[in-house]
Amino acid sequence: MSVVNILVLVCFAYAALLFLVAFGAERAAHRGRSNWLRSPMVYTLSLSIYCTAWTFYGAVGYAARSGLEYLTIYIGPTLVMVGWWWVVRKMVRIGRSQRITSVADLISSRYGKSSLLAVFVTVMAVIGTTPYIALQLQSVTLSFAAFASVEPNSTAFENSQITALWVAVGLALFTILFGTRNLDANERHHGVVMAIALEAVVKLIALIAVGIFVVWGVGGGIEQTLARIDASEIGTWQVQGDRWAGLIFLSAAAFLTLPRMFQVLVVENENEGHLRTAAWAFPTYLMLMSLFVVPIAVVGLDLLPAGSNPDLYVLTVPLSEGQTGLAMLSLLGGFSSATSMVIVASIALSTMVSNHIVIPLWLRYSGGGAAMSGDVRNVVLLARRVSIAVILALGYLYYRMSGGGTALAAIGLVSFAGVAQFLPAMLGGIFWRGATRSGALAGLSVGFVVWAYALMLPSFGTGMVIPETVFLEGPFGIEWLRPQALFGIDGMDPLIHAVLWSMCLNTGAFILVSLLSFPSPIERLQGAQFVHVFQHSDAPQSWTGGVARSEELMIMAQRILGSSEALSLFQTEAARQGLAGYLPEPSPDFLQRLERELSGSVGAATAHAMIGQIVGGATVSVEDLMAVADETAQMMEYSSQLEAKSTELTRTARQLRAVNEKLTQISVQKDAFLSQVSHELRTPMTSIRAFSEILRDTKGITAAEQSKYSSIIHDEAIRLTRLLDDLLDLSVLESGRVTLNVQDVPLDEILQRAIASSGVGNLEIKLSGRDNSGTIVLRTDPDRLAQVFINLIANAQKYCDAKTPVLRIILHLKPAGKGEQMILDFVDNGSGIATDAQAVIFEKFSRIGEQNAPGAGLGLAICREILARLGGAITYLPGQGGAAFRVSLPLKPVNDLHL
Amino acid sequence: MGKHVLLIEDEPNIIEAISFILSRDGWKVDTHSNGHDAVGVVHDKAPDMIILDVMLPGKNGFEILRELRAAPQTADLPVLMLTARGQLKDREMAEKYGASQFMTKPFSNAEVLAAVRALVAK
């Protein structure tokens, strides 16, 4: 069997292996046994699609042509992963929370779900990527041809275009099979990721194997190889600072903006935590990939005849040494690099093309709204499959047209510079809230025009697209518009020149137009969510519910998400809203979630439009926008601070009001009290003054009158004195500064003393339950307690209106609470106290009724205060026939008598 | 026959004192000692003037004054108000309800007499 036939066989076997791996991974993921698929290493390896055939073969060619400059292509991504991992983390977080499906989706979603931007970015990505796909096809065909050329008289692979066609068809099939299984781009492509992870391992092993062979097998060890390097041209090439800086920037930018890198970095990311591993593991991978590039280049330059293609040294060096097996491994490595890139790139591009171009067009021209038309799910899948085929066809066509003449690396860099134009809109979008849709459009347009004019079109060769005179004299003779010497800057490296101008003008236009234009409400909404993605875990509401009918939403969701998934989404929501059945209320919250789910399948702009169709155009109410759009995180924080302050103020105000009310109340009470005191004092004084004036001024006053008026004056003076005594007594009691003279005294003794000292008059006093033996001993102030008893007896004397007034004093003991209580009831046989008056009798000056009995109404108030000091209480006992007061005191007095 | 004074006051000693002073000056003095039916008594007895205490059982002096001023036959009746509370607020209330004169207890007998004379002479 010829080597070529073996090669074809090996390639088929390898392809079959990839199919199997992808298939197995899909099955495992489907069964939920996908833990090993979610390892951070698989994620890291999948990032290696950055190393395409251009890197695999081209790096050696690059080194052979330009020395160490090839390293810049590795340094850029390394810097991003090590130093700028937080940018990647933010992108991943945004991608997840907004269900972002692609670069175009990210940019359009950020700038108000703009369809125009989505289409623009998609077209630019296709233009930028097509040459790159062509490049991969070219590398595969070249490598096959190189193999065939060592075989004498072989005609295999002579027609490189046929080879390229078969490769393209095979890749299209693989991608369609594993890239369009899941509709939801956020349901990751486990099969594809696993296959490219395997390919990543294969290409690393292949390159290292060739490297080891070259160093130890051909070069004769490390030292001799190093000596060779020193002797070669590579060692003497000068490092051009500006070119290095430009290339590092370019590769770093491309690492973030290339559609395929976005696909593996953000869309296929399972877990933000994987970034931590990738941050060191991916740079390590890149370092290993670059380790043997220079030795291979140097040995290749030495060994192979001048004029042989240095881009193929990885393959041709082992072949020339007769190491067919190693060469085959190397070819598989190159094959892996090319295929993994093409697969992921075409998945990423097809998602963009179908979501942002095909589906919106189809929605518009299919003659009906989203809810009325057929099964969108199939349409989306078909659109993706067709897009994949078209993209590969475009790549193949480009390959045919360009004729495979250009150096591989050059195409790669042109492509990098193209997609790097996304960078300002992307970074600006996730870090600067002021960035607007108009700004993004302006920046992207300017950047792309400059890129196309100064780099892409000239890359076809002088005179191919742009006439030679334009290069020399500028278009229409305008010299400062010469493609490779814009604005009169001459003599620069054309690549760096184009990158510098396109990026500067792009960024400038982006910032300037953003500053000058005013963002629409939805842009501001999205801007806040993107920029503050770490603060906002939940999206603010933008849909106003109520207009949409849940049935219509359900029908639409089923068509896009599939019946079972849509049903479970709706059921979950209905359950969350506490509703029976499967149709939830179309709350703004739910519409938001639904939109995010849908955008995972068809992209943000389309999902927004579809829900808009059902909800009925008015996607966002003015109130919602006012409430949400203007809220930056700072404003929200500020407002919450204000809210806290306002709550505090309200509380303080409430406290102040309460205190004020209390003070007012006290003041009113004090006024009333003073008014009462004034009245009680002035009344006897009035009599005293009036009668003393009568006695003084009246001539011929009788002796009887004189005697009568004198005794009135006397009585009123005594009343006045008693009143003052009571007032002072009460004020001392109330202030709590009263001094108690506590002794152990038998109750009976105190009671007898009280009765004896109240001139009983016609009041009969009956004692029942009397403790004659004097066994009830109280530890109390006997004088104060006697004062209470005297007051109560005096009240009975004054107010009992019975013909033969009787006061019964009943003693009983009651076990209650902590200790035994002495209870003494004073019940007379009068008409008692009216129910409404009972509540106020213990208040000061509360003389009730129309009695003209002496006394200022302080007696009961004093009783109450005394008993409070003695640790007891006095209450009115209703329903006893006459007026009844109950005095209670603890028998075993508690220690804390208010001494 | 002297003019007719109605004294509405609840403190017996003060009633006695004022009655004594006015009687000696030749006035016919009627007394009444609660607020409930004071207005009716005024209408019945139709005095030339009244002396009205504020703190009365049943109905306070201001209330009585308001009712008197509301009735046509007593709208212009001279009223001397006496109060023992002696606060500025009471003076304002008296003015507001249309008292002819306002005096604070304790008063001088001569002042009361002069006031009664002046009010009836008008």
Coordinates of N, CA and C in Angstrom, one line a residue, chain A residues 651-795:
Chain A
R651 N -38.7 58.2 61.4 CA -38.7 57.6 62.7 C -38.4 58.7 63.7
T652 N -37.4 59.5 63.5 CA -37.1 60.6 64.4 C -38.3 61.6 64.5
A653 N -38.9 61.9 63.4 CA -40.0 62.8 63.4 C -41.1 62.2 64.2
R654 N -41.3 60.9 64.1 CA -42.4 60.2 64.8 C -42.1 60.3 66.3
Q655 N -40.8 60.0 66.6 CA -40.5 60.1 68.1 C -40.7 61.5 68.6
L656 N -40.2 62.5 67.8 CA -40.4 63.9 68.2 C -41.8 64.2 68.4
R657 N -42.7 63.7 67.5 CA -44.1 64.0 67.6 C -44.7 63.4 68.9
A658 N -44.2 62.2 69.2 CA -44.7 61.5 70.4 C -44.3 62.3 71.6
V659 N -43.0 62.7 71.6 CA -42.5 63.4 72.8 C -43.3 64.7 72.9
N660 N -43.5 65.4 71.7 CA -44.2 66.6 71.7 C -45.6 66.5 72.3
E661 N -46.2 65.4 71.8 CA -47.6 65.2 72.3 C -47.6 65.0 73.8
K662 N -46.6 64.2 74.2 CA -46.5 64.0 75.7 C -46.3 65.3 76.4
L663 N -45.4 66.1 75.9 CA -45.1 67.4 76.5 C -46.4 68.2 76.5
T664 N -47.1 68.3 75.4 CA -48.3 69.0 75.3 C -49.3 68.6 76.3
Q665 N -49.4 67.2 76.4 CA -50.3 66.7 77.4 C -49.9 67.1 78.8
I666 N -48.6 66.9 79.1 CA -48.2 67.3 80.4 C -48.5 68.8 80.7
S667 N -48.2 69.6 79.6 CA -48.4 71.0 79.7 C -49.9 71.3 80.0
V668 N -50.8 70.6 79.2 CA -52.2 70.8 79.4 C -52.6 70.4 80.8
Q669 N -52.0 69.2 81.3 CA -52.3 68.8 82.6 C -51.9 69.8 83.6
K670 N -50.7 70.3 83.4 CA -50.1 71.3 84.3 C -51.0 72.5 84.4
D671 N -51.4 73.0 83.2 CA -52.3 74.2 83.2 C -53.5 73.9 83.9
A672 N -54.1 72.7 83.7 CA -55.4 72.4 84.3 C -55.2 72.3 85.8
F673 N -54.0 71.7 86.2 CA -53.7 71.6 87.7 C -53.6 73.0 88.3
L674 N -52.8 73.8 87.6 CA -52.6 75.2 88.2 C -53.9 75.9 88.3
S675 N -54.7 75.8 87.2 CA -56.0 76.4 87.2 C -56.8 75.9 88.4
Q676 N -56.8 74.6 88.6 CA -57.5 74.0 89.8 C -57.0 74.6 91.1
V677 N -55.6 74.6 91.2 CA -55.0 75.0 92.5 C -55.4 76.5 92.7
S678 N -55.3 77.3 91.6 CA -55.7 78.7 91.7 C -57.1 78.8 92.2
H679 N -58.0 78.0 91.6 CA -59.4 78.1 92.0 C -59.6 77.7 93.5
E680 N -58.9 76.6 93.9 CA -59.1 76.1 95.2 C -58.5 77.1 96.2
L681 N -57.5 77.8 95.9 CA -56.9 78.8 96.8 C -57.7 80.1 96.8
R682 N -58.1 80.5 95.7 CA -58.7 81.8 95.6 C -60.1 81.8 96.2
T683 N -60.8 80.7 96.2 CA -62.1 80.6 96.7 C -62.2 80.9 98.2
P684 N -61.4 80.2 99.1 CA -61.4 80.6 100.5 C -60.8 82.0 100.7
M685 N -59.8 82.4 99.9 CA -59.3 83.7 100.0 C -60.3 84.8 99.8
T686 N -61.2 84.5 98.8 CA -62.2 85.5 98.4 C -63.1 85.7 99.6
S687 N -63.5 84.6 100.3 CA -64.4 84.7 101.4 C -63.7 85.5 102.5
I688 N -62.4 85.1 102.8 CA -61.7 85.8 103.8 C -61.6 87.3 103.6
R689 N -61.3 87.6 102.4 CA -61.1 89.1 102.1 C -62.4 89.8 102.1
A690 N -63.5 89.2 101.5 CA -64.8 89.8 101.5 C -65.3 90.1 102.9
F691 N -65.2 89.0 103.8 CA -65.7 89.2 105.1 C -64.8 90.1 106.0
S692 N -63.5 90.0 105.8 CA -62.7 90.9 106.6 C -62.9 92.4 106.2
E693 N -63.2 92.6 104.9 CA -63.6 94.0 104.5 C -64.9 94.4 105.1
I694 N -65.8 93.5 105.1 CA -67.1 93.8 105.7 C -67.0 94.2 107.1
L695 N -66.2 93.3 107.9 CA -66.0 93.6 109.3 C -65.3 95.0 109.5
R696 N -64.4 95.3 108.6 CA -63.6 96.5 108.7 C -64.4 97.7 108.3
D697 N -65.2 97.6 107.2 CA -65.8 98.8 106.7 C -67.3 99.0 107.1
T698 N -68.0 98.0 107.5 CA -69.4 98.1 107.8 C -69.7 98.8 109.1
K699 N -70.4 99.8 109.0 CA -70.8 100.5 110.3 C -72.1 99.9 110.8
G700 N -72.1 99.7 112.1 CA -73.4 99.2 112.7 C -73.6 97.8 112.4
I701 N -72.6 97.0 112.4 CA -72.7 95.6 112.2 C -73.1 94.9 113.5
T702 N -74.0 94.0 113.4 CA -74.5 93.4 114.7 C -73.5 92.4 115.3
A703 N -73.6 92.1 116.5 CA -72.7 91.3 117.2 C -72.8 89.9 116.6
A704 N -74.0 89.5 116.3 CA -74.2 88.1 115.8 C -73.5 88.0 114.4
E705 N -73.7 89.1 113.6 CA -73.1 89.1 112.2 C -71.5 89.0 112.4
Q706 N -71.1 89.8 113.3 CA -69.6 89.9 113.6 C -69.1 88.6 113.9
S707 N -69.8 87.9 114.8 CA -69.3 86.6 115.3 C -69.3 85.6 114.1
K708 N -70.4 85.6 113.4 CA -70.6 84.6 112.3 C -69.5 84.8 111.2
Y709 N -69.3 86.1 110.9 CA -68.3 86.4 109.8 C -66.9 86.1 110.3
S710 N -66.6 86.3 111.6 CA -65.3 86.0 112.1 C -65.0 84.5 111.9
S711 N -66.1 83.7 112.3 CA -65.9 82.2 112.3 C -65.7 81.7 110.8
I712 N -66.5 82.4 109.9 CA -66.3 82.0 108.4 C -64.8 82.3 108.0
I713 N -64.3 83.5 108.4 CA -62.9 83.8 108.1 C -62.0 82.7 108.7
H714 N -62.3 82.3 109.9 CA -61.4 81.3 110.6 C -61.5 80.0 109.9
D715 N -62.7 79.6 109.6 CA -62.9 78.3 108.9 C -62.2 78.2 107.5
E716 N -62.4 79.4 106.8 CA -61.7 79.4 105.5 C -60.2 79.4 105.6
A717 N -59.7 80.1 106.6 CA -58.3 80.1 106.8 C -57.8 78.7 107.0
I718 N -58.5 77.9 107.9 CA -58.1 76.5 108.1 C -58.2 75.7 106.9
R719 N -59.3 75.9 106.1 CA -59.5 75.2 104.8 C -58.3 75.5 103.9
L720 N -57.9 76.7 103.9 CA -56.7 77.1 103.1 C -55.5 76.4 103.5
T721 N -55.3 76.3 104.8 CA -54.1 75.7 105.3 C -54.1 74.2 105.0
R722 N -55.3 73.6 105.2 CA -55.4 72.1 104.9 C -55.1 71.9 103.4
L723 N -55.6 72.7 102.6 CA -55.4 72.6 101.2 C -53.9 72.7 100.8
L724 N -53.2 73.6 101.4 CA -51.8 73.8 101.2 C -51.0 72.6 101.7
D725 N -51.5 72.0 102.9 CA -50.8 70.8 103.4 C -51.0 69.7 102.4
D726 N -52.2 69.5 102.0 CA -52.5 68.4 101.0 C -51.7 68.5 99.8
L727 N -51.6 69.7 99.3 CA -50.8 70.0 98.0 C -49.4 69.6 98.2
L728 N -48.8 70.1 99.3 CA -47.4 69.8 99.6 C -47.2 68.3 99.8
D729 N -48.1 67.7 100.5 CA -48.1 66.3 100.7 C -48.1 65.5 99.4
L730 N -49.0 65.9 98.6 CA -49.1 65.2 97.3 C -47.9 65.4 96.4
S731 N -47.4 66.6 96.5 CA -46.2 66.9 95.6 C -45.0 66.1 96.1
V732 N -44.9 65.9 97.4 CA -43.8 65.1 98.0 C -44.0 63.7 97.6
L733 N -45.2 63.2 97.7 CA -45.5 61.8 97.4 C -45.2 61.5 95.9
E734 N -45.7 62.4 95.1 CA -45.6 62.2 93.6 C -44.1 62.3 93.2
S735 N -43.4 63.2 93.8 CA -42.0 63.3 93.4 C -41.2 62.1 93.9
G736 N -41.7 61.2 94.7 CA -41.0 60.0 95.2 C -39.9 60.3 96.2
R737 N -39.9 61.6 96.7 CA -38.9 61.9 97.7 C -39.4 61.8 99.1
V738 N -40.5 61.0 99.3 CA -41.1 60.9 100.6 C -40.3 60.0 101.5
T739 N -40.2 60.3 102.7 CA -39.5 59.5 103.6 C -40.5 58.6 104.4
L740 N -40.3 57.3 104.3 CA -41.3 56.5 105.0 C -40.6 56.0 106.3
N741 N -41.5 56.0 107.3 CA -41.0 55.5 108.6 C -41.5 54.1 108.8
V742 N -40.8 53.1 108.3 CA -41.3 51.7 108.3 C -41.1 51.0 109.6
Q743 N -42.2 50.4 110.1 CA -42.1 49.7 111.4 C -42.9 48.4 111.2
D744 N -42.7 47.5 112.1 CA -43.6 46.3 112.2 C -44.8 46.7 113.2
V745 N -46.0 46.9 112.6 CA -47.1 47.3 113.4 C -48.3 46.4 113.1
P746 N -49.0 46.0 114.2 CA -50.2 45.2 113.9 C -51.3 46.1 113.2
L747 N -51.9 45.5 112.2 CA -52.9 46.2 111.4 C -54.0 46.8 112.3
D748 N -54.5 46.0 113.2 CA -55.6 46.4 114.1 C -55.3 47.7 114.8
E749 N -54.0 47.9 115.2 CA -53.6 49.1 115.9 C -53.8 50.3 115.0
I750 N -53.3 50.2 113.8 CA -53.4 51.3 112.8 C -54.8 51.7 112.6
L751 N -55.7 50.7 112.4 CA -57.1 50.9 112.0 C -57.8 51.6 113.2
Q752 N -57.5 51.1 114.4 CA -58.2 51.7 115.6 C -57.7 53.2 115.7
R753 N -56.5 53.4 115.5 CA -56.0 54.8 115.6 C -56.7 55.7 114.6
A754 N -56.8 55.2 113.4 CA -57.5 56.0 112.3 C -58.9 56.3 112.7
I755 N -59.7 55.2 113.2 CA -61.1 55.5 113.6 C -61.2 56.5 114.7
A756 N -60.3 56.3 115.7 CA -60.3 57.2 116.8 C -60.0 58.7 116.4
S757 N -59.1 58.9 115.5 CA -58.8 60.2 115.2 C -59.7 60.9 114.1
S758 N -60.6 60.1 113.5 CA -61.6 60.7 112.7 C -62.9 60.9 113.5
G759 N -63.1 62.1 113.9 CA -64.3 62.4 114.7 C -65.5 61.8 114.0
V760 N -65.9 60.6 114.4 CA -66.8 59.8 113.6 C -68.2 60.4 113.4
G761 N -68.6 61.2 114.3 CA -69.9 61.9 114.1 C -71.0 60.9 114.1
N762 N -72.0 61.0 113.1 CA -73.1 60.1 113.1 C -72.9 58.9 112.3
L763 N -71.6 58.7 111.8 CA -71.3 57.6 111.0 C -71.0 56.4 111.9
E764 N -71.7 55.3 111.6 CA -71.5 54.0 112.3 C -70.5 53.2 111.6
I765 N -69.5 52.7 112.3 CA -68.5 51.9 111.7 C -68.6 50.5 112.1
K766 N -68.7 49.5 111.2 CA -68.8 48.1 111.6 C -67.5 47.4 111.0
L767 N -66.8 46.7 111.9 CA -65.6 46.0 111.5 C -66.0 44.5 111.4
S768 N -65.6 43.9 110.2 CA -65.9 42.5 110.2 C -64.5 41.8 109.8
G769 N -64.4 40.5 110.2 CA -63.1 39.8 110.0 C -62.0 40.5 110.7
R770 N -62.4 41.1 111.9 CA -61.3 41.9 112.6 C -60.3 41.0 113.2
D771 N -59.1 41.4 113.2 CA -58.0 40.6 113.7 C -57.7 41.1 115.1
N772 N -58.5 40.7 116.1 CA -58.4 41.2 117.5 C -57.0 40.8 118.1
S773 N -56.6 39.6 117.7 CA -55.4 39.0 118.3 C -54.1 39.8 117.9
G774 N -54.3 40.6 116.9 CA -53.2 41.4 116.4 C -52.1 40.6 115.8
T775 N -52.5 39.4 115.2 CA -51.5 38.6 114.6 C -51.1 39.1 113.2
I776 N -51.9 39.9 112.6 CA -51.5 40.5 111.3 C -50.6 41.7 111.5
V777 N -49.4 41.4 111.3 CA -48.4 42.5 111.5 C -48.0 43.0 110.1
L778 N -48.0 44.3 109.9 CA -47.6 44.8 108.7 C -46.3 45.5 108.9
R779 N -45.4 45.3 107.9 CA -44.2 46.1 107.9 C -44.4 47.3 107.0
T780 N -44.7 48.4 107.6 CA -45.1 49.6 106.7 C -45.0 50.8 107.5
D781 N -45.3 52.0 106.9 CA -45.3 53.3 107.6 C -46.7 53.4 108.2
P782 N -46.8 53.3 109.5 CA -48.2 53.3 110.2 C -48.9 54.6 110.0
D783 N -48.1 55.7 110.0 CA -48.8 57.0 110.0 C -49.4 57.2 108.6
R784 N -48.7 56.9 107.6 CA -49.2 57.0 106.2 C -50.4 56.1 106.0
L785 N -50.3 54.9 106.4 CA -51.4 54.0 106.2 C -52.7 54.5 107.0
A786 N -52.4 55.0 108.2 CA -53.5 55.6 109.0 C -54.1 56.7 108.2
Q787 N -53.3 57.5 107.6 CA -53.8 58.7 106.8 C -54.7 58.2 105.7
V788 N -54.4 57.1 105.1 CA -55.3 56.6 104.0 C -56.6 56.2 104.7
F789 N -56.6 55.4 105.8 CA -57.8 55.0 106.5 C -58.6 56.2 106.9
I790 N -58.0 57.2 107.4 CA -58.7 58.5 107.9 C -59.4 59.1 106.7
N791 N -58.7 59.2 105.6 CA -59.3 59.8 104.4 C -60.5 59.1 103.9
L792 N -60.4 57.7 104.0 CA -61.6 57.0 103.5 C -62.7 57.1 104.5
I793 N -62.5 57.1 105.8 CA -63.5 57.3 106.7 C -64.2 58.7 106.6
A794 N -63.3 59.7 106.4 CA -63.7 61.1 106.2 C -64.6 61.2 105.0
N795 N -64.2 60.5 103.9 CA -65.1 60.5 102.7 C -66.5 60.0 103.0

